Amino acid sequence: MRDIIRGTRRFISGLRPVKVPDAPARAFRDLWPGDANRGARLLRGEFEYLGTTHRLDPESGAGWDAAAGPVAWRAAAHGFAWMRDLRALGTDAARMRARDLAEDWLGRGADEVLAQAPDVAAARVSAWLGHWDFLAATAEDGFRKRLLVRLAQDARGVVGSLPAEAMHRGALVTLKGAIAAAVALEEEAWMTRALRFLPGELERQFHPDGGHVERSPAQQLLAMQDLIEIRNLLHGAGINPPALLATVLERAGQALRLFRHGDGGLAQFNGTREEGAGLVDLVLTQGQARGRAPMLLEETGFHRLQAGRTLVIADAAAPPPARARDAETGLPRGADRYAHAGSLSFEMSVGRDRLIVNCGAAPGAEGAWRDALRATAAHSTLILADTNSSELKDEGLGRRPERVEQERHEANGAQWLEASHDGWRKPFGAVHRRRFYLAESGDDLRCEDIVEMLEQGAKPPGFVVRFHLHPGVTASLVEDEAAVLLRLPSGQSWRLRANGATVSLEESLYLGGEQRRNSQIVLSAEPGQDTVQWALGRVTAAAAPGEAAEA
């Protein structure tokens, strides 16, 4: 952070003073829909962000300082994107609450160190400008002037911080805020500086396959929104965007499609919750993303196995790169800031019904609750000796898989995926191998989970394979508790059987959105056992529950 501040001061010292106008030179409006339910909570003084709620209330003075909530929650509060939710209410009370919160922030929150972090300040600049007509256009002159003066101050710091230190999407947010401010305040030098760094940041943020460096479907969606806003800002200012922007936007849209389940929402890997299909559709439309979902993202490391009505989405690559947390703001700077210990986990849906899921995420929650959802046990994968495949740390991941291999084959419509990771090499000298097979009909998914010991003669400790079920799925043990019958909301039934492990059903929790109870299938292997085979098959409609026959 000190390096950023020094660089910012050097850049700012060479600039002429900013002339603060009476209003932004160009009007532009935030493109994305808000959530009226969250807006209603803001009226009551509660701000909900990605799984946690704390007070954000000008009357009580709660919400801006270090005691208000976790760092991620406070960064979102200082970023002001929540104005979308107030705007969604469409009431004068919502408009006045937005102004009251902005006024309160100017008085009590503006001097917080976290509020001055480049990506937080840039998010706020974009939010204020994108909602200017809602927030300030009809407000009294003094309030409007104070907002513009602070916006100009923030913008100078944001532009001076370029290129951003963060390895994650926050660097893209910083560029977007700089461009928005340059357009609104007609600062040509700011625009020149932002455009100089834009192509390099695009290459740093996105793999050649279009996947975002954070390997998170949620961040993929948000990064696409950033690209769309940057493109629109430049077009609106009469500036031709660099050719790379259109190329990356197209690739990013295709990559986003890989993560969509049959219901149109996103799979839950690395900090992702069930994003609504409507928003994903809107982003793909605005991004002019055409074509079908790819079957794999080679560099990003996700695979899509699809046959009939069955879809499997699997994580088959190493976690994203790490970087130390900023000592002053507490914000993580690595691309692994939202990474989970979910190596080789998968999700499965049949038509519009989600069947196998990961437990979801709460990136804005307190550490213990956030990390419970990041743990390997909260994912549909194997966990060895009750030890996470990656070490969970506040700023990202510590010990992690260093080598993740994948190989895919297809023949006559059937698909095979073999992947392995060495996340347990250091603690146990073990490698996890997972081999999927999806039949041409889509009615038969099989897998072999293997714990391979690297030391000759060594025996693996006990392990379990977990399958977290979507809350809409009803599960019951059948065949003398040797199998599990699964009934989907559509009425279709599937059966899971296993060889080499004891089958049981346990309770679980699901945070795809609101917290809900669900079930998980647990396959338990004894110490010394190195292989578990399991199969998920569709059940014929005519079969009796206790005598389920596969199609």
GROMACS .gro file of N, CA and C in nm, residues 113-235:
model
  369
  113VAL      N    1  -0.887   0.409   0.609
  113VAL     CA    2  -0.782   0.362   0.518
  113VAL      C    3  -0.840   0.271   0.412
  114LEU      N    4  -0.931   0.183   0.451
  114LEU     CA    5  -0.991   0.090   0.356
  114LEU      C    6  -1.064   0.164   0.244
  115ALA      N    7  -1.128   0.275   0.278
  115ALA     CA    8  -1.204   0.351   0.178
  115ALA      C    9  -1.114   0.410   0.071
  116GLN      N   10  -0.985   0.424   0.101
  116GLN     CA   11  -0.892   0.486   0.006
  116GLN      C   12  -0.814   0.384  -0.075
  117ALA      N   13  -0.834   0.254  -0.052
  117ALA     CA   14  -0.771   0.152  -0.134
  117ALA      C   15  -0.816   0.172  -0.279
  118PRO      N   16  -0.725   0.159  -0.375
  118PRO     CA   17  -0.759   0.195  -0.515
  118PRO      C   18  -0.883   0.125  -0.569
  119ASP      N   19  -0.897  -0.006  -0.548
  119ASP     CA   20  -1.013  -0.073  -0.607
  119ASP      C   21  -1.142  -0.037  -0.535
  120VAL      N   22  -1.134  -0.006  -0.405
  120VAL     CA   23  -1.254   0.036  -0.331
  120VAL      C   24  -1.294   0.177  -0.375
  121ALA      N   25  -1.197   0.267  -0.384
  121ALA     CA   26  -1.227   0.404  -0.428
  121ALA      C   27  -1.279   0.404  -0.572
  122ALA      N   28  -1.220   0.318  -0.657
  122ALA     CA   29  -1.265   0.312  -0.797
  122ALA      C   30  -1.407   0.260  -0.807
  123ALA      N   31  -1.441   0.160  -0.726
  123ALA     CA   32  -1.578   0.109  -0.726
  123ALA      C   33  -1.675   0.219  -0.685
  124ARG      N   34  -1.636   0.300  -0.588
  124ARG     CA   35  -1.723   0.409  -0.542
  124ARG      C   36  -1.738   0.515  -0.651
  125VAL      N   37  -1.628   0.551  -0.717
  125VAL     CA   38  -1.636   0.648  -0.827
  125VAL      C   39  -1.734   0.601  -0.934
  126SER      N   40  -1.721   0.473  -0.974
  126SER     CA   41  -1.812   0.418  -1.076
  126SER      C   42  -1.956   0.418  -1.028
  127ALA      N   43  -1.977   0.383  -0.901
  127ALA     CA   44  -2.113   0.377  -0.847
  127ALA      C   45  -2.176   0.516  -0.840
  128TRP      N   46  -2.103   0.615  -0.792
  128TRP     CA   47  -2.158   0.750  -0.783
  128TRP      C   48  -2.191   0.804  -0.922
  129LEU      N   49  -2.102   0.783  -1.017
  129LEU     CA   50  -2.130   0.833  -1.152
  129LEU      C   51  -2.242   0.756  -1.220
  130GLY      N   52  -2.246   0.626  -1.200
  130GLY     CA   53  -2.350   0.545  -1.262
  130GLY      C   54  -2.488   0.568  -1.205
  131HIS      N   55  -2.494   0.625  -1.085
  131HIS     CA   56  -2.624   0.653  -1.021
  131HIS      C   57  -2.639   0.803  -0.992
  132TRP      N   58  -2.569   0.886  -1.068
  132TRP     CA   59  -2.570   1.029  -1.037
  132TRP      C   60  -2.710   1.088  -1.042
  133ASP      N   61  -2.790   1.049  -1.141
  133ASP     CA   62  -2.926   1.104  -1.151
  133ASP      C   63  -3.011   1.064  -1.031
  134PHE      N   64  -2.988   0.945  -0.978
  134PHE     CA   65  -3.062   0.896  -0.861
  134PHE      C   66  -3.010   0.958  -0.733
  135LEU      N   67  -2.878   0.968  -0.722
  135LEU     CA   68  -2.816   1.010  -0.596
  135LEU      C   69  -2.810   1.161  -0.580
  136ALA      N   70  -2.773   1.232  -0.686
  136ALA     CA   71  -2.733   1.371  -0.664
  136ALA      C   72  -2.790   1.475  -0.759
  137ALA      N   73  -2.842   1.434  -0.873
  137ALA     CA   74  -2.880   1.533  -0.976
  137ALA      C   75  -2.982   1.633  -0.924
  138THR      N   76  -3.074   1.589  -0.837
  138THR     CA   77  -3.176   1.681  -0.786
  138THR      C   78  -3.152   1.720  -0.641
  139ALA      N   79  -3.034   1.687  -0.589
  139ALA     CA   80  -3.002   1.720  -0.449
  139ALA      C   81  -2.964   1.867  -0.437
  140GLU      N   82  -2.956   1.915  -0.313
  140GLU     CA   83  -2.917   2.055  -0.292
  140GLU      C   84  -2.771   2.076  -0.332
  141ASP      N   85  -2.738   2.200  -0.368
  141ASP     CA   86  -2.609   2.230  -0.430
  141ASP      C   87  -2.491   2.192  -0.342
  142GLY      N   88  -2.501   2.216  -0.214
  142GLY     CA   89  -2.389   2.189  -0.124
  142GLY      C   90  -2.354   2.042  -0.122
  143PHE      N   91  -2.455   1.956  -0.114
  143PHE     CA   92  -2.431   1.812  -0.112
  143PHE      C   93  -2.369   1.768  -0.244
  144ARG      N   94  -2.425   1.817  -0.353
  144ARG     CA   95  -2.375   1.778  -0.484
  144ARG      C   96  -2.229   1.822  -0.502
  145LYS      N   97  -2.196   1.942  -0.454
  145LYS     CA   98  -2.059   1.991  -0.467
  145LYS      C   99  -1.963   1.907  -0.383
  146ARG      N  100  -2.004   1.871  -0.261
  146ARG     CA  101  -1.918   1.790  -0.175
  146ARG      C  102  -1.891   1.654  -0.238
  147LEU      N  103  -1.993   1.596  -0.299
  147LEU     CA  104  -1.974   1.467  -0.366
  147LEU      C  105  -1.874   1.480  -0.481
  148LEU      N  106  -1.889   1.584  -0.563
  148LEU     CA  107  -1.800   1.600  -0.679
  148LEU      C  108  -1.656   1.627  -0.637
  149VAL      N  109  -1.639   1.706  -0.533
  149VAL     CA  110  -1.504   1.734  -0.484
  149VAL      C  111  -1.439   1.604  -0.437
  150ARG      N  112  -1.513   1.524  -0.358
  150ARG     CA  113  -1.457   1.398  -0.311
  150ARG      C  114  -1.434   1.301  -0.427
  151LEU      N  115  -1.526   1.299  -0.523
  151LEU     CA  116  -1.510   1.211  -0.639
  151LEU      C  117  -1.381   1.246  -0.714
  152ALA      N  118  -1.355   1.374  -0.732
  152ALA     CA  119  -1.234   1.416  -0.802
  152ALA      C  120  -1.109   1.377  -0.724
  153GLN      N  121  -1.113   1.392  -0.591
  153GLN     CA  122  -1.000   1.351  -0.508
  153GLN      C  123  -0.975   1.201  -0.521
  154ASP      N  124  -1.081   1.124  -0.510
  154ASP     CA  125  -1.067   0.979  -0.522
  154ASP      C  126  -1.014   0.940  -0.659
  155ALA      N  127  -1.066   1.006  -0.761
  155ALA     CA  128  -1.026   0.971  -0.897
  155ALA      C  129  -0.877   0.998  -0.920
  156ARG      N  130  -0.826   1.108  -0.866
  156ARG     CA  131  -0.683   1.136  -0.879
  156ARG      C  132  -0.600   1.024  -0.817
  157GLY      N  133  -0.641   0.977  -0.700
  157GLY     CA  134  -0.570   0.868  -0.636
  157GLY      C  135  -0.579   0.739  -0.713
  158VAL      N  136  -0.696   0.710  -0.769
  158VAL     CA  137  -0.716   0.588  -0.848
  158VAL      C  138  -0.627   0.590  -0.971
  159VAL      N  139  -0.629   0.701  -1.045
  159VAL     CA  140  -0.548   0.709  -1.167
  159VAL      C  141  -0.400   0.699  -1.133
  160GLY      N  142  -0.360   0.762  -1.024
  160GLY     CA  143  -0.220   0.758  -0.985
  160GLY      C  144  -0.173   0.622  -0.941
  161SER      N  145  -0.265   0.535  -0.898
  161SER     CA  146  -0.228   0.401  -0.851
  161SER      C  147  -0.200   0.304  -0.965
  162LEU      N  148  -0.233   0.345  -1.089
  162LEU     CA  149  -0.213   0.254  -1.202
  162LEU      C  150  -0.065   0.239  -1.235
  163PRO      N  151  -0.019   0.119  -1.273
  163PRO     CA  152  -0.096  -0.005  -1.282
  163PRO      C  153  -0.123  -0.063  -1.143
  164ALA      N  154  -0.237  -0.123  -1.126
  164ALA     CA  155  -0.279  -0.171  -0.995
  164ALA      C  156  -0.192  -0.287  -0.947
  165GLU      N  157  -0.170  -0.292  -0.814
  165GLU     CA  158  -0.089  -0.398  -0.756
  165GLU      C  159  -0.164  -0.530  -0.747
  166ALA      N  160  -0.294  -0.525  -0.727
  166ALA     CA  161  -0.372  -0.647  -0.705
  166ALA      C  162  -0.365  -0.738  -0.827
  167MET      N  163  -0.358  -0.870  -0.801
  167MET     CA  164  -0.356  -0.968  -0.909
  167MET      C  165  -0.498  -1.011  -0.947
  168HIS      N  166  -0.596  -0.968  -0.870
  168HIS     CA  167  -0.734  -1.014  -0.890
  168HIS      C  168  -0.815  -0.909  -0.967
  169ARG      N  169  -0.946  -0.933  -0.974
  169ARG     CA  170  -1.034  -0.847  -1.052
  169ARG      C  171  -1.034  -0.702  -1.004
  170GLY      N  172  -0.993  -0.677  -0.880
  170GLY     CA  173  -0.987  -0.540  -0.830
  170GLY      C  174  -0.905  -0.448  -0.918
  171ALA      N  175  -0.804  -0.504  -0.986
  171ALA     CA  176  -0.724  -0.422  -1.078
  171ALA      C  177  -0.806  -0.376  -1.198
  172LEU      N  178  -0.899  -0.459  -1.242
  172LEU     CA  179  -0.987  -0.422  -1.353
  172LEU      C  180  -1.087  -0.316  -1.307
  173VAL      N  181  -1.136  -0.330  -1.184
  173VAL     CA  182  -1.226  -0.231  -1.126
  173VAL      C  183  -1.156  -0.095  -1.117
  174THR      N  184  -1.028  -0.097  -1.081
  174THR     CA  185  -0.951   0.026  -1.070
  174THR      C  186  -0.941   0.096  -1.205
  175LEU      N  187  -0.912   0.019  -1.310
  175LEU     CA  188  -0.906   0.077  -1.445
  175LEU      C  189  -1.042   0.133  -1.486
  176LYS      N  190  -1.147   0.061  -1.459
  176LYS     CA  191  -1.281   0.107  -1.496
  176LYS      C  192  -1.314   0.238  -1.426
  177GLY      N  193  -1.281   0.248  -1.297
  177GLY     CA  194  -1.308   0.372  -1.225
  177GLY      C  195  -1.229   0.489  -1.281
  178ALA      N  196  -1.103   0.462  -1.320
  178ALA     CA  197  -1.021   0.568  -1.378
  178ALA      C  198  -1.080   0.618  -1.510
  179ILE      N  199  -1.127   0.526  -1.591
  179ILE     CA  200  -1.186   0.564  -1.721
  179ILE      C  201  -1.317   0.640  -1.700
  180ALA      N  202  -1.399   0.593  -1.607
  180ALA     CA  203  -1.526   0.662  -1.580
  180ALA      C  204  -1.501   0.804  -1.534
  181ALA      N  205  -1.403   0.822  -1.444
  181ALA     CA  206  -1.373   0.956  -1.395
  181ALA      C  207  -1.316   1.044  -1.506
  182ALA      N  208  -1.231   0.987  -1.591
  182ALA     CA  209  -1.175   1.065  -1.701
  182ALA      C  210  -1.283   1.115  -1.795
  183VAL      N  211  -1.384   1.033  -1.820
  183VAL     CA  212  -1.495   1.072  -1.906
  183VAL      C  213  -1.580   1.180  -1.837
  184ALA      N  214  -1.613   1.156  -1.711
  184ALA     CA  215  -1.706   1.246  -1.641
  184ALA      C  216  -1.643   1.382  -1.612
  185LEU      N  217  -1.513   1.385  -1.586
  185LEU     CA  218  -1.447   1.510  -1.549
  185LEU      C  219  -1.363   1.567  -1.663
  186GLU      N  220  -1.370   1.502  -1.781
  186GLU     CA  221  -1.300   1.547  -1.901
  186GLU      C  222  -1.151   1.568  -1.876
  187GLU      N  223  -1.089   1.466  -1.818
  187GLU     CA  224  -0.946   1.469  -1.788
  187GLU      C  225  -0.873   1.383  -1.890
  188GLU      N  226  -0.819   1.446  -1.991
  188GLU     CA  227  -0.754   1.374  -2.100
  188GLU      C  228  -0.631   1.297  -2.051
  189ALA      N  229  -0.555   1.356  -1.961
  189ALA     CA  230  -0.434   1.289  -1.911
  189ALA      C  231  -0.471   1.160  -1.837
  190TRP      N  232  -0.581   1.161  -1.765
  190TRP     CA  233  -0.625   1.040  -1.695
  190TRP      C  234  -0.661   0.931  -1.795
  191MET      N  235  -0.732   0.971  -1.900
  191MET     CA  236  -0.772   0.873  -2.001
  191MET      C  237  -0.648   0.814  -2.069
  192THR      N  238  -0.553   0.900  -2.102
  192THR     CA  239  -0.431   0.851  -2.167
  192THR      C  240  -0.360   0.749  -2.080
  193ARG      N  241  -0.352   0.777  -1.952
  193ARG     CA  242  -0.284   0.685  -1.859
  193ARG      C  243  -0.360   0.553  -1.848
  194ALA      N  244  -0.492   0.559  -1.836
  194ALA     CA  245  -0.572   0.437  -1.823
  194ALA      C  246  -0.561   0.351  -1.948
  195LEU      N  247  -0.569   0.414  -2.066
  195LEU     CA  248  -0.562   0.338  -2.191
  195LEU      C  249  -0.425   0.276  -2.212
  196ARG      N  250  -0.322   0.339  -2.155
  196ARG     CA  251  -0.187   0.282  -2.168
  196ARG      C  252  -0.178   0.148  -2.095
  197PHE      N  253  -0.248   0.136  -1.984
  197PHE     CA  254  -0.238   0.014  -1.904
  197PHE      C  255  -0.348  -0.089  -1.936
  198LEU      N  256  -0.451  -0.050  -2.010
  198LEU     CA  257  -0.565  -0.140  -2.034
  198LEU      C  258  -0.526  -0.268  -2.106
  199PRO      N  259  -0.454  -0.266  -2.219
  199PRO     CA  260  -0.423  -0.393  -2.286
  199PRO      C  261  -0.345  -0.491  -2.198
  200GLY      N  262  -0.247  -0.440  -2.125
  200GLY     CA  263  -0.169  -0.528  -2.038
  200GLY      C  264  -0.254  -0.588  -1.928
  201GLU      N  265  -0.348  -0.510  -1.875
  201GLU     CA  266  -0.435  -0.562  -1.769
  201GLU      C  267  -0.530  -0.668  -1.823
  202LEU      N  268  -0.578  -0.650  -1.943
  202LEU     CA  269  -0.664  -0.751  -2.005
  202LEU      C  270  -0.590  -0.884  -2.019
  203GLU      N  271  -0.465  -0.876  -2.061
  203GLU     CA  272  -0.385  -0.999  -2.075
  203GLU      C  273  -0.357  -1.062  -1.941
  204ARG      N  274  -0.341  -0.981  -1.838
  204ARG     CA  275  -0.313  -1.032  -1.704
  204ARG      C  276  -0.437  -1.092  -1.639
  205GLN      N  277  -0.554  -1.036  -1.669
  205GLN     CA  278  -0.678  -1.077  -1.604
  205GLN      C  279  -0.740  -1.202  -1.665
  206PHE      N  280  -0.718  -1.226  -1.795
  206PHE     CA  281  -0.788  -1.333  -1.864
  206PHE      C  282  -0.691  -1.428  -1.931
  207HIS      N  283  -0.720  -1.558  -1.916
  207HIS     CA  284  -0.643  -1.660  -1.988
  207HIS      C  285  -0.682  -1.657  -2.136
  208PRO      N  286  -0.599  -1.716  -2.222
  208PRO     CA  287  -0.635  -1.719  -2.365
  208PRO      C  288  -0.768  -1.786  -2.394
  209ASP      N  289  -0.815  -1.877  -2.305
  209ASP     CA  290  -0.944  -1.942  -2.327
  209ASP      C  291  -1.062  -1.856  -2.280
  210GLY      N  292  -1.034  -1.737  -2.228
  210GLY     CA  293  -1.140  -1.647  -2.183
  210GLY      C  294  -1.172  -1.657  -2.036
  211GLY      N  295  -1.118  -1.757  -1.968
  211GLY     CA  296  -1.143  -1.771  -1.825
  211GLY      C  297  -1.069  -1.665  -1.745
  212HIS      N  298  -1.135  -1.616  -1.639
  212HIS     CA  299  -1.074  -1.514  -1.554
  212HIS      C  300  -0.972  -1.578  -1.461
  213VAL      N  301  -0.869  -1.503  -1.425
  213VAL     CA  302  -0.757  -1.557  -1.350
  213VAL      C  303  -0.798  -1.607  -1.211
  214GLU      N  304  -0.907  -1.558  -1.155
  214GLU     CA  305  -0.950  -1.603  -1.022
  214GLU      C  306  -1.018  -1.739  -1.023
  215ARG      N  307  -1.049  -1.792  -1.140
  215ARG     CA  308  -1.111  -1.925  -1.154
  215ARG      C  309  -1.242  -1.934  -1.075
  216SER      N  310  -1.317  -1.828  -1.076
  216SER     CA  311  -1.443  -1.820  -1.004
  216SER      C  312  -1.553  -1.780  -1.101
  217PRO      N  313  -1.659  -1.861  -1.115
  217PRO     CA  314  -1.770  -1.820  -1.202
  217PRO      C  315  -1.828  -1.684  -1.165
  218ALA      N  316  -1.834  -1.654  -1.034
  218ALA     CA  317  -1.888  -1.525  -0.992
  218ALA      C  318  -1.799  -1.411  -1.040
  219GLN      N  319  -1.666  -1.427  -1.025
  219GLN     CA  320  -1.576  -1.322  -1.071
  219GLN      C  321  -1.570  -1.315  -1.222
  220GLN      N  322  -1.592  -1.428  -1.289
  220GLN     CA  323  -1.601  -1.428  -1.436
  220GLN      C  324  -1.717  -1.339  -1.480
  221LEU      N  325  -1.831  -1.353  -1.414
  221LEU     CA  326  -1.948  -1.272  -1.446
  221LEU      C  327  -1.921  -1.124  -1.419
  222LEU      N  328  -1.864  -1.093  -1.303
  222LEU     CA  329  -1.837  -0.954  -1.267
  222LEU      C  330  -1.731  -0.893  -1.358
  223ALA      N  331  -1.630  -0.970  -1.394
  223ALA     CA  332  -1.526  -0.918  -1.484
  223ALA      C  333  -1.584  -0.889  -1.622
  224MET      N  334  -1.677  -0.972  -1.667
  224MET     CA  335  -1.745  -0.942  -1.794
  224MET      C  336  -1.824  -0.813  -1.785
  225GLN      N  337  -1.890  -0.790  -1.672
  225GLN     CA  338  -1.961  -0.665  -1.653
  225GLN      C  339  -1.864  -0.547  -1.659
  226ASP      N  340  -1.747  -0.563  -1.598
  226ASP     CA  341  -1.647  -0.456  -1.605
  226ASP      C  342  -1.607  -0.427  -1.750
  227LEU      N  343  -1.582  -0.532  -1.827
  227LEU     CA  344  -1.542  -0.513  -1.966
  227LEU      C  345  -1.650  -0.441  -2.046
  228ILE      N  346  -1.775  -0.479  -2.024
  228ILE     CA  347  -1.887  -0.416  -2.095
  228ILE      C  348  -1.894  -0.267  -2.060
  229GLU      N  349  -1.879  -0.236  -1.931
  229GLU     CA  350  -1.885  -0.095  -1.889
  229GLU      C  351  -1.769  -0.015  -1.948
  230ILE      N  352  -1.649  -0.074  -1.948
  230ILE     CA  353  -1.533  -0.004  -2.007
  230ILE      C  354  -1.557   0.022  -2.156
  231ARG      N  355  -1.605  -0.079  -2.226
  231ARG     CA  356  -1.634  -0.062  -2.369
  231ARG      C  357  -1.735   0.050  -2.391
  232ASN      N  358  -1.843   0.049  -2.314
  232ASN     CA  359  -1.947   0.150  -2.331
  232ASN      C  360  -1.898   0.291  -2.297
  233LEU      N  361  -1.815   0.301  -2.192
  233LEU     CA  362  -1.760   0.431  -2.154
  233LEU      C  363  -1.676   0.488  -2.268
  234LEU      N  364  -1.591   0.404  -2.326
  234LEU     CA  365  -1.505   0.452  -2.434
  234LEU      C  366  -1.586   0.489  -2.557
  235HIS      N  367  -1.682   0.405  -2.592
  235HIS     CA  368  -1.767   0.438  -2.707
  235HIS      C  369  -1.842   0.569  -2.683
   0.00000   0.00000   0.00000
